[in-house]
Amino acid sequence: MVGPRILIVEDEEPLALLLRYNLEAEGYSVDSVGRGDEAEIRLREQVPDLVLLDWMLPGLSGIELCRRVRARGDTERLPIIMLTARGDEGERVRGLATGADDYVVKPFSVPELLARVRALLRRTKPGHVATLLLAGDIELDRETRRVRRSGRELHLGPTEFKLLEFLMQSPGRVFTREQLLDGVWGHDVYIDERTVDVHVGRLRKAINRARSPDPIRTVRGAGYAFDETFARSE
């Protein structure tokens, strides 16, 4: 099943690539353009489930594109998250008044943005976002923030919860420590990569009780992966 379709409209290529990587890791189908006028054409060709829209764009500004999207009958309810370096209150009010559903100021935390994407899709397109991740005997509920294994509730810290959620979203995929830092802590947080090992150790201790098989696989010289032989979701 193809995940929700997200259009990234961002002219900073490194940021667009970072967003695409993290969104695709969560199971979304992602397209991106770097100009406002190109985005308008793309939206006429196909309407996505959500748009991440930069304010300052060549060709057509994000704020003007947002106005035009809201003026069209087929896109007037299209979920839009505005991305901008303009952080003062007046600009935030202007962006929301133009029709943006949410407003994120750069630089931002990638995990926080992903949470905002999920929350907005849950409100506007509730059938598109899986709130429950299942893998073998492990159940992770994104809404209640609870994790169970074989029916028994596990007590995880907030970082261990986010780490398990991130790994369960892409079973079998090997993530380097750097990728886990970006995906769980955010690219703007500067901490040692070995911090990942500490939290993986805590996560393993919490979920591997009573000789339960360890679903987190260590790939020597590469990183970590959630064992795909456990994986299923609904």
Short mmCIF file of N, CA, C and O in Angstrom, two decimals, residues 94-199:
data_model
loop_
_atom_site.label_atom_id
_atom_site.label_comp_id
_atom_site.label_asym_id
_atom_site.label_seq_id
_atom_site.Cartn_x
_atom_site.Cartn_y
_atom_site.Cartn_z
N ARG A 94 0.44 36.17 9.64
CA ARG A 94 0.20 36.36 8.21
C ARG A 94 0.14 35.03 7.48
O ARG A 94 -0.73 34.78 6.65
N GLY A 95 1.10 34.13 7.81
CA GLY A 95 1.13 32.82 7.16
C GLY A 95 -0.12 32.02 7.46
O GLY A 95 -0.72 31.42 6.56
N LEU A 96 -0.55 32.01 8.70
CA LEU A 96 -1.74 31.26 9.08
C LEU A 96 -3.00 31.89 8.48
O LEU A 96 -3.93 31.19 8.06
N ALA A 97 -3.02 33.23 8.44
CA ALA A 97 -4.18 33.93 7.88
C ALA A 97 -4.31 33.68 6.38
O ALA A 97 -5.42 33.68 5.83
N THR A 98 -3.19 33.45 5.72
CA THR A 98 -3.22 33.19 4.28
C THR A 98 -3.80 31.82 3.97
O THR A 98 -4.29 31.58 2.87
N GLY A 99 -3.74 30.91 4.94
CA GLY A 99 -4.34 29.60 4.73
C GLY A 99 -3.49 28.43 5.16
O GLY A 99 -3.91 27.27 5.02
N ALA A 100 -2.27 28.68 5.68
CA ALA A 100 -1.44 27.57 6.14
C ALA A 100 -2.08 26.94 7.38
O ALA A 100 -2.63 27.63 8.22
N ASP A 101 -2.00 25.61 7.47
CA ASP A 101 -2.56 24.90 8.63
C ASP A 101 -1.60 24.89 9.80
O ASP A 101 -2.01 24.78 10.95
N ASP A 102 -0.31 24.98 9.50
CA ASP A 102 0.71 24.99 10.54
C ASP A 102 1.89 25.80 10.02
O ASP A 102 2.02 26.05 8.82
N TYR A 103 2.76 26.19 10.95
CA TYR A 103 3.84 27.12 10.62
C TYR A 103 5.07 26.69 11.41
O TYR A 103 5.04 26.64 12.64
N VAL A 104 6.17 26.33 10.71
CA VAL A 104 7.38 25.84 11.36
C VAL A 104 8.54 26.76 11.00
O VAL A 104 8.78 27.04 9.83
N VAL A 105 9.24 27.24 12.03
CA VAL A 105 10.33 28.20 11.82
C VAL A 105 11.66 27.47 11.69
O VAL A 105 11.98 26.58 12.48
N LYS A 106 12.44 27.83 10.69
CA LYS A 106 13.78 27.28 10.50
C LYS A 106 14.77 27.96 11.45
O LYS A 106 14.63 29.16 11.69
N PRO A 107 15.79 27.24 11.91
CA PRO A 107 15.99 25.79 11.79
C PRO A 107 15.04 25.05 12.73
O PRO A 107 14.71 25.55 13.81
N PHE A 108 14.58 23.89 12.31
CA PHE A 108 13.60 23.16 13.11
C PHE A 108 14.10 21.73 13.35
O PHE A 108 15.01 21.24 12.69
N SER A 109 13.49 21.08 14.31
CA SER A 109 13.79 19.68 14.61
C SER A 109 13.03 18.80 13.63
O SER A 109 11.80 18.93 13.49
N VAL A 110 13.73 17.90 12.94
CA VAL A 110 13.06 17.00 11.99
C VAL A 110 12.03 16.11 12.69
O VAL A 110 10.91 15.96 12.20
N PRO A 111 12.37 15.50 13.84
CA PRO A 111 11.34 14.70 14.53
C PRO A 111 10.09 15.49 14.87
O PRO A 111 8.98 14.97 14.77
N GLU A 112 10.26 16.77 15.26
CA GLU A 112 9.09 17.60 15.57
C GLU A 112 8.26 17.85 14.31
O GLU A 112 7.02 17.77 14.34
N LEU A 113 8.94 18.12 13.19
CA LEU A 113 8.20 18.34 11.94
C LEU A 113 7.45 17.08 11.54
O LEU A 113 6.28 17.15 11.12
N LEU A 114 8.07 15.92 11.67
CA LEU A 114 7.40 14.66 11.33
C LEU A 114 6.19 14.45 12.22
O LEU A 114 5.14 13.96 11.76
N ALA A 115 6.30 14.82 13.49
CA ALA A 115 5.16 14.70 14.40
C ALA A 115 4.04 15.63 13.97
O ALA A 115 2.86 15.28 14.04
N ARG A 116 4.39 16.83 13.51
CA ARG A 116 3.37 17.78 13.03
C ARG A 116 2.69 17.26 11.76
O ARG A 116 1.48 17.45 11.58
N VAL A 117 3.47 16.64 10.88
CA VAL A 117 2.90 16.05 9.66
C VAL A 117 1.89 14.97 10.04
O VAL A 117 0.76 14.93 9.52
N ARG A 118 2.28 14.08 10.95
CA ARG A 118 1.37 13.01 11.37
C ARG A 118 0.11 13.58 12.01
O ARG A 118 -1.00 13.13 11.74
N ALA A 119 0.28 14.59 12.87
CA ALA A 119 -0.87 15.18 13.57
C ALA A 119 -1.83 15.83 12.58
O ALA A 119 -3.05 15.68 12.70
N LEU A 120 -1.28 16.55 11.60
CA LEU A 120 -2.14 17.23 10.62
C LEU A 120 -2.86 16.21 9.73
O LEU A 120 -4.07 16.36 9.46
N LEU A 121 -2.16 15.18 9.29
CA LEU A 121 -2.81 14.14 8.48
C LEU A 121 -3.87 13.40 9.30
O LEU A 121 -4.91 13.01 8.77
N ARG A 122 -3.58 13.20 10.59
CA ARG A 122 -4.54 12.50 11.44
C ARG A 122 -5.84 13.30 11.56
O ARG A 122 -6.93 12.74 11.59
N ARG A 123 -5.71 14.63 11.61
CA ARG A 123 -6.90 15.49 11.71
C ARG A 123 -7.65 15.57 10.39
O ARG A 123 -8.88 15.55 10.36
N THR A 124 -6.91 15.72 9.29
CA THR A 124 -7.55 15.99 8.00
C THR A 124 -7.83 14.74 7.18
O THR A 124 -8.77 14.71 6.40
N LYS A 125 -6.98 13.71 7.34
CA LYS A 125 -7.14 12.47 6.59
C LYS A 125 -6.86 11.30 7.53
O LYS A 125 -5.83 10.63 7.40
N PRO A 126 -7.74 11.06 8.47
CA PRO A 126 -7.48 10.07 9.52
C PRO A 126 -7.20 8.66 9.02
O PRO A 126 -6.53 7.89 9.69
N GLY A 127 -7.67 8.30 7.85
CA GLY A 127 -7.44 6.96 7.34
C GLY A 127 -6.05 6.76 6.76
O GLY A 127 -5.66 5.65 6.41
N HIS A 128 -5.28 7.84 6.65
CA HIS A 128 -3.98 7.77 5.99
C HIS A 128 -2.81 7.50 6.93
O HIS A 128 -1.71 7.21 6.48
N VAL A 129 -3.00 7.65 8.25
CA VAL A 129 -1.88 7.54 9.18
C VAL A 129 -2.08 6.36 10.11
O VAL A 129 -3.08 6.28 10.83
N ALA A 130 -1.14 5.45 10.10
CA ALA A 130 -1.19 4.31 11.01
C ALA A 130 -0.77 4.78 12.40
O ALA A 130 0.30 5.34 12.57
N THR A 131 -1.66 4.62 13.37
CA THR A 131 -1.32 5.01 14.74
C THR A 131 -0.70 3.84 15.49
O THR A 131 -0.13 4.03 16.56
N LEU A 132 -0.83 2.63 14.93
CA LEU A 132 -0.33 1.44 15.60
C LEU A 132 0.72 0.76 14.74
O LEU A 132 0.48 0.44 13.59
N LEU A 133 1.90 0.56 15.32
CA LEU A 133 2.95 -0.20 14.65
C LEU A 133 3.06 -1.56 15.33
O LEU A 133 3.16 -1.63 16.57
N LEU A 134 3.01 -2.63 14.54
CA LEU A 134 3.09 -3.98 15.07
C LEU A 134 4.26 -4.71 14.43
O LEU A 134 4.43 -4.66 13.21
N ALA A 135 5.04 -5.39 15.23
CA ALA A 135 6.15 -6.19 14.72
C ALA A 135 6.34 -7.38 15.65
O ALA A 135 6.76 -7.20 16.79
N GLY A 136 6.01 -8.58 15.15
CA GLY A 136 6.09 -9.75 16.00
C GLY A 136 5.20 -9.59 17.21
O GLY A 136 4.00 -9.34 17.10
N ASP A 137 5.78 -9.68 18.39
CA ASP A 137 4.99 -9.53 19.63
C ASP A 137 5.11 -8.14 20.23
O ASP A 137 4.71 -7.91 21.37
N ILE A 138 5.66 -7.20 19.45
CA ILE A 138 5.82 -5.82 19.94
C ILE A 138 4.77 -4.92 19.31
O ILE A 138 4.56 -4.94 18.10
N GLU A 139 4.12 -4.13 20.14
CA GLU A 139 3.07 -3.22 19.70
C GLU A 139 3.40 -1.82 20.21
O GLU A 139 3.57 -1.60 21.41
N LEU A 140 3.49 -0.86 19.28
CA LEU A 140 3.78 0.54 19.63
C LEU A 140 2.61 1.40 19.21
O LEU A 140 2.24 1.41 18.04
N ASP A 141 2.01 2.11 20.16
CA ASP A 141 0.86 2.97 19.91
C ASP A 141 1.33 4.42 19.92
O ASP A 141 1.75 4.95 20.95
N ARG A 142 1.27 5.06 18.75
CA ARG A 142 1.74 6.43 18.64
C ARG A 142 0.87 7.43 19.38
O ARG A 142 1.36 8.47 19.83
N GLU A 143 -0.42 7.15 19.48
CA GLU A 143 -1.32 8.10 20.13
C GLU A 143 -1.19 8.08 21.64
O GLU A 143 -1.10 9.12 22.28
N THR A 144 -1.17 6.90 22.22
CA THR A 144 -1.09 6.79 23.68
C THR A 144 0.34 6.78 24.18
O THR A 144 0.58 6.87 25.39
N ARG A 145 1.31 6.66 23.24
CA ARG A 145 2.74 6.61 23.58
C ARG A 145 3.06 5.41 24.46
O ARG A 145 3.90 5.45 25.33
N ARG A 146 2.39 4.29 24.19
CA ARG A 146 2.61 3.08 24.97
C ARG A 146 3.18 1.98 24.09
O ARG A 146 2.88 1.89 22.91
N VAL A 147 3.99 1.13 24.72
CA VAL A 147 4.59 -0.01 24.03
C VAL A 147 4.30 -1.27 24.83
O VAL A 147 4.44 -1.28 26.07
N ARG A 148 3.89 -2.32 24.13
CA ARG A 148 3.64 -3.60 24.78
C ARG A 148 4.39 -4.70 24.05
O ARG A 148 4.58 -4.63 22.85
N ARG A 149 4.81 -5.71 24.82
CA ARG A 149 5.42 -6.90 24.23
C ARG A 149 4.77 -8.12 24.85
O ARG A 149 4.75 -8.28 26.07
N SER A 150 4.18 -8.95 23.98
CA SER A 150 3.42 -10.12 24.42
C SER A 150 2.34 -9.71 25.42
O SER A 150 2.08 -10.42 26.40
N GLY A 151 1.74 -8.53 25.19
CA GLY A 151 0.66 -8.05 26.04
C GLY A 151 1.12 -7.33 27.30
O GLY A 151 0.29 -6.73 27.99
N ARG A 152 2.42 -7.37 27.58
CA ARG A 152 2.92 -6.73 28.80
C ARG A 152 3.45 -5.34 28.46
O ARG A 152 4.23 -5.17 27.53
N GLU A 153 3.01 -4.34 29.24
CA GLU A 153 3.42 -2.97 28.97
C GLU A 153 4.89 -2.77 29.32
O GLU A 153 5.36 -3.21 30.37
N LEU A 154 5.60 -2.10 28.42
CA LEU A 154 7.01 -1.78 28.64
C LEU A 154 7.14 -0.31 28.99
O LEU A 154 6.40 0.53 28.47
N HIS A 155 8.06 0.02 29.85
CA HIS A 155 8.25 1.41 30.27
C HIS A 155 9.52 1.95 29.63
O HIS A 155 10.64 1.57 30.01
N LEU A 156 9.33 2.80 28.62
CA LEU A 156 10.44 3.38 27.88
C LEU A 156 10.53 4.88 28.16
O LEU A 156 9.51 5.55 28.32
N GLY A 157 11.75 5.37 28.17
CA GLY A 157 11.94 6.82 28.24
C GLY A 157 11.54 7.44 26.91
O GLY A 157 11.41 6.74 25.89
N PRO A 158 11.34 8.75 26.85
CA PRO A 158 10.90 9.40 25.61
C PRO A 158 11.86 9.18 24.44
O PRO A 158 11.43 9.00 23.30
N THR A 159 13.17 9.19 24.71
CA THR A 159 14.13 8.99 23.63
C THR A 159 14.10 7.55 23.14
O THR A 159 14.15 7.29 21.93
N GLU A 160 13.99 6.59 24.05
CA GLU A 160 13.92 5.18 23.66
C GLU A 160 12.65 4.91 22.87
O GLU A 160 12.66 4.12 21.92
N PHE A 161 11.54 5.58 23.23
CA PHE A 161 10.29 5.42 22.49
C PHE A 161 10.48 5.91 21.04
O PHE A 161 10.11 5.22 20.08
N LYS A 162 11.06 7.10 20.89
CA LYS A 162 11.27 7.65 19.55
C LYS A 162 12.23 6.79 18.74
O LYS A 162 12.05 6.62 17.52
N LEU A 163 13.24 6.24 19.39
CA LEU A 163 14.19 5.38 18.71
C LEU A 163 13.52 4.10 18.21
O LEU A 163 13.71 3.69 17.06
N LEU A 164 12.72 3.48 19.07
CA LEU A 164 12.00 2.26 18.67
C LEU A 164 11.02 2.57 17.54
O LEU A 164 10.92 1.81 16.56
N GLU A 165 10.29 3.66 17.65
CA GLU A 165 9.34 4.06 16.61
C GLU A 165 10.05 4.26 15.28
O GLU A 165 9.60 3.78 14.22
N PHE A 166 11.18 4.95 15.31
CA PHE A 166 11.93 5.23 14.08
C PHE A 166 12.40 3.93 13.42
O PHE A 166 12.27 3.75 12.21
N LEU A 167 12.91 3.00 14.21
CA LEU A 167 13.39 1.74 13.67
C LEU A 167 12.25 0.87 13.15
O LEU A 167 12.36 0.23 12.09
N MET A 168 11.11 0.85 13.86
CA MET A 168 9.99 0.01 13.46
C MET A 168 9.33 0.50 12.18
O MET A 168 8.66 -0.26 11.49
N GLN A 169 9.49 1.79 11.85
CA GLN A 169 8.89 2.33 10.64
C GLN A 169 9.55 1.79 9.37
O GLN A 169 8.92 1.75 8.31
N SER A 170 10.80 1.35 9.49
CA SER A 170 11.54 0.86 8.31
C SER A 170 12.23 -0.45 8.66
O SER A 170 13.46 -0.52 8.72
N PRO A 171 11.46 -1.52 8.89
CA PRO A 171 12.06 -2.80 9.27
C PRO A 171 13.01 -3.33 8.20
O PRO A 171 12.73 -3.25 7.02
N GLY A 172 14.16 -3.83 8.67
CA GLY A 172 15.14 -4.37 7.76
C GLY A 172 16.13 -3.36 7.23
O GLY A 172 17.19 -3.71 6.73
N ARG A 173 15.80 -2.08 7.34
CA ARG A 173 16.69 -1.04 6.84
C ARG A 173 17.78 -0.74 7.86
O ARG A 173 17.51 -0.54 9.04
N VAL A 174 19.03 -0.72 7.40
CA VAL A 174 20.16 -0.45 8.29
C VAL A 174 20.39 1.06 8.36
O VAL A 174 20.56 1.72 7.33
N PHE A 175 20.37 1.60 9.57
CA PHE A 175 20.61 3.03 9.79
C PHE A 175 21.97 3.22 10.45
O PHE A 175 22.29 2.55 11.44
N THR A 176 22.75 4.15 9.92
CA THR A 176 24.00 4.49 10.58
C THR A 176 23.69 5.29 11.84
O THR A 176 22.56 5.79 12.03
N ARG A 177 24.67 5.45 12.70
CA ARG A 177 24.47 6.26 13.91
C ARG A 177 24.11 7.69 13.54
O ARG A 177 23.27 8.31 14.19
N GLU A 178 24.76 8.21 12.50
CA GLU A 178 24.47 9.58 12.06
C GLU A 178 23.01 9.72 11.61
O GLU A 178 22.34 10.70 11.92
N GLN A 179 22.53 8.74 10.86
CA GLN A 179 21.14 8.78 10.39
C GLN A 179 20.16 8.69 11.56
O GLN A 179 19.13 9.35 11.56
N LEU A 180 20.49 7.87 12.55
CA LEU A 180 19.62 7.78 13.74
C LEU A 180 19.63 9.08 14.52
O LEU A 180 18.59 9.51 15.03
N LEU A 181 20.80 9.72 14.61
CA LEU A 181 20.86 11.02 15.30
C LEU A 181 19.96 12.03 14.60
O LEU A 181 19.20 12.76 15.25
N ASP A 182 20.03 12.08 13.26
CA ASP A 182 19.20 13.03 12.50
C ASP A 182 17.72 12.69 12.65
O ASP A 182 16.89 13.58 12.82
N GLY A 183 17.38 11.40 12.56
CA GLY A 183 15.98 11.00 12.57
C GLY A 183 15.32 11.07 13.93
O GLY A 183 14.13 11.36 14.02
N VAL A 184 16.08 10.83 15.00
CA VAL A 184 15.49 10.77 16.34
C VAL A 184 15.74 12.06 17.12
O VAL A 184 14.84 12.59 17.76
N TRP A 185 16.96 12.58 17.06
CA TRP A 185 17.31 13.77 17.83
C TRP A 185 17.16 15.06 17.01
O TRP A 185 16.97 16.12 17.56
N GLY A 186 17.29 14.95 15.68
CA GLY A 186 17.22 16.14 14.83
C GLY A 186 18.60 16.57 14.37
O GLY A 186 19.58 16.43 15.10
N HIS A 187 18.67 17.11 13.14
CA HIS A 187 19.98 17.45 12.56
C HIS A 187 20.62 18.65 13.22
O HIS A 187 21.82 18.89 13.05
N ASP A 188 19.86 19.44 14.00
CA ASP A 188 20.42 20.64 14.62
C ASP A 188 20.90 20.38 16.05
O ASP A 188 21.25 21.31 16.77
N VAL A 189 20.91 19.12 16.47
CA VAL A 189 21.39 18.76 17.80
C VAL A 189 22.78 18.16 17.66
O VAL A 189 22.98 17.21 16.90
N TYR A 190 23.75 18.71 18.38
CA TYR A 190 25.14 18.27 18.25
C TYR A 190 25.53 17.44 19.46
O TYR A 190 25.85 17.98 20.52
N ILE A 191 25.48 16.12 19.30
CA ILE A 191 25.89 15.21 20.35
C ILE A 191 26.72 14.09 19.72
O ILE A 191 26.66 13.86 18.52
N ASP A 192 27.49 13.42 20.56
CA ASP A 192 28.37 12.36 20.07
C ASP A 192 27.56 11.19 19.53
O ASP A 192 26.53 10.81 20.09
N GLU A 193 28.06 10.60 18.42
CA GLU A 193 27.35 9.48 17.80
C GLU A 193 27.22 8.29 18.74
O GLU A 193 26.30 7.49 18.63
N ARG A 194 28.17 8.14 19.68
CA ARG A 194 28.13 7.02 20.61
C ARG A 194 26.94 7.11 21.56
O ARG A 194 26.60 6.14 22.23
N THR A 195 26.32 8.30 21.62
CA THR A 195 25.09 8.44 22.41
C THR A 195 24.03 7.46 21.90
O THR A 195 23.21 6.96 22.67
N VAL A 196 24.04 7.22 20.59
CA VAL A 196 23.10 6.26 20.00
C VAL A 196 23.27 4.89 20.64
O VAL A 196 22.29 4.22 20.99
N ASP A 197 24.53 4.46 20.81
CA ASP A 197 24.79 3.15 21.40
C ASP A 197 24.22 3.06 22.82
O ASP A 197 23.68 2.02 23.21
N VAL A 198 24.35 4.14 23.57
CA VAL A 198 23.83 4.16 24.95
C VAL A 198 22.33 3.95 24.95
O VAL A 198 21.79 3.12 25.71
N HIS A 199 21.62 4.67 24.08
CA HIS A 199 20.16 4.58 24.06
C HIS A 199 19.68 3.26 23.45
O HIS A 199 18.64 2.73 23.85
#
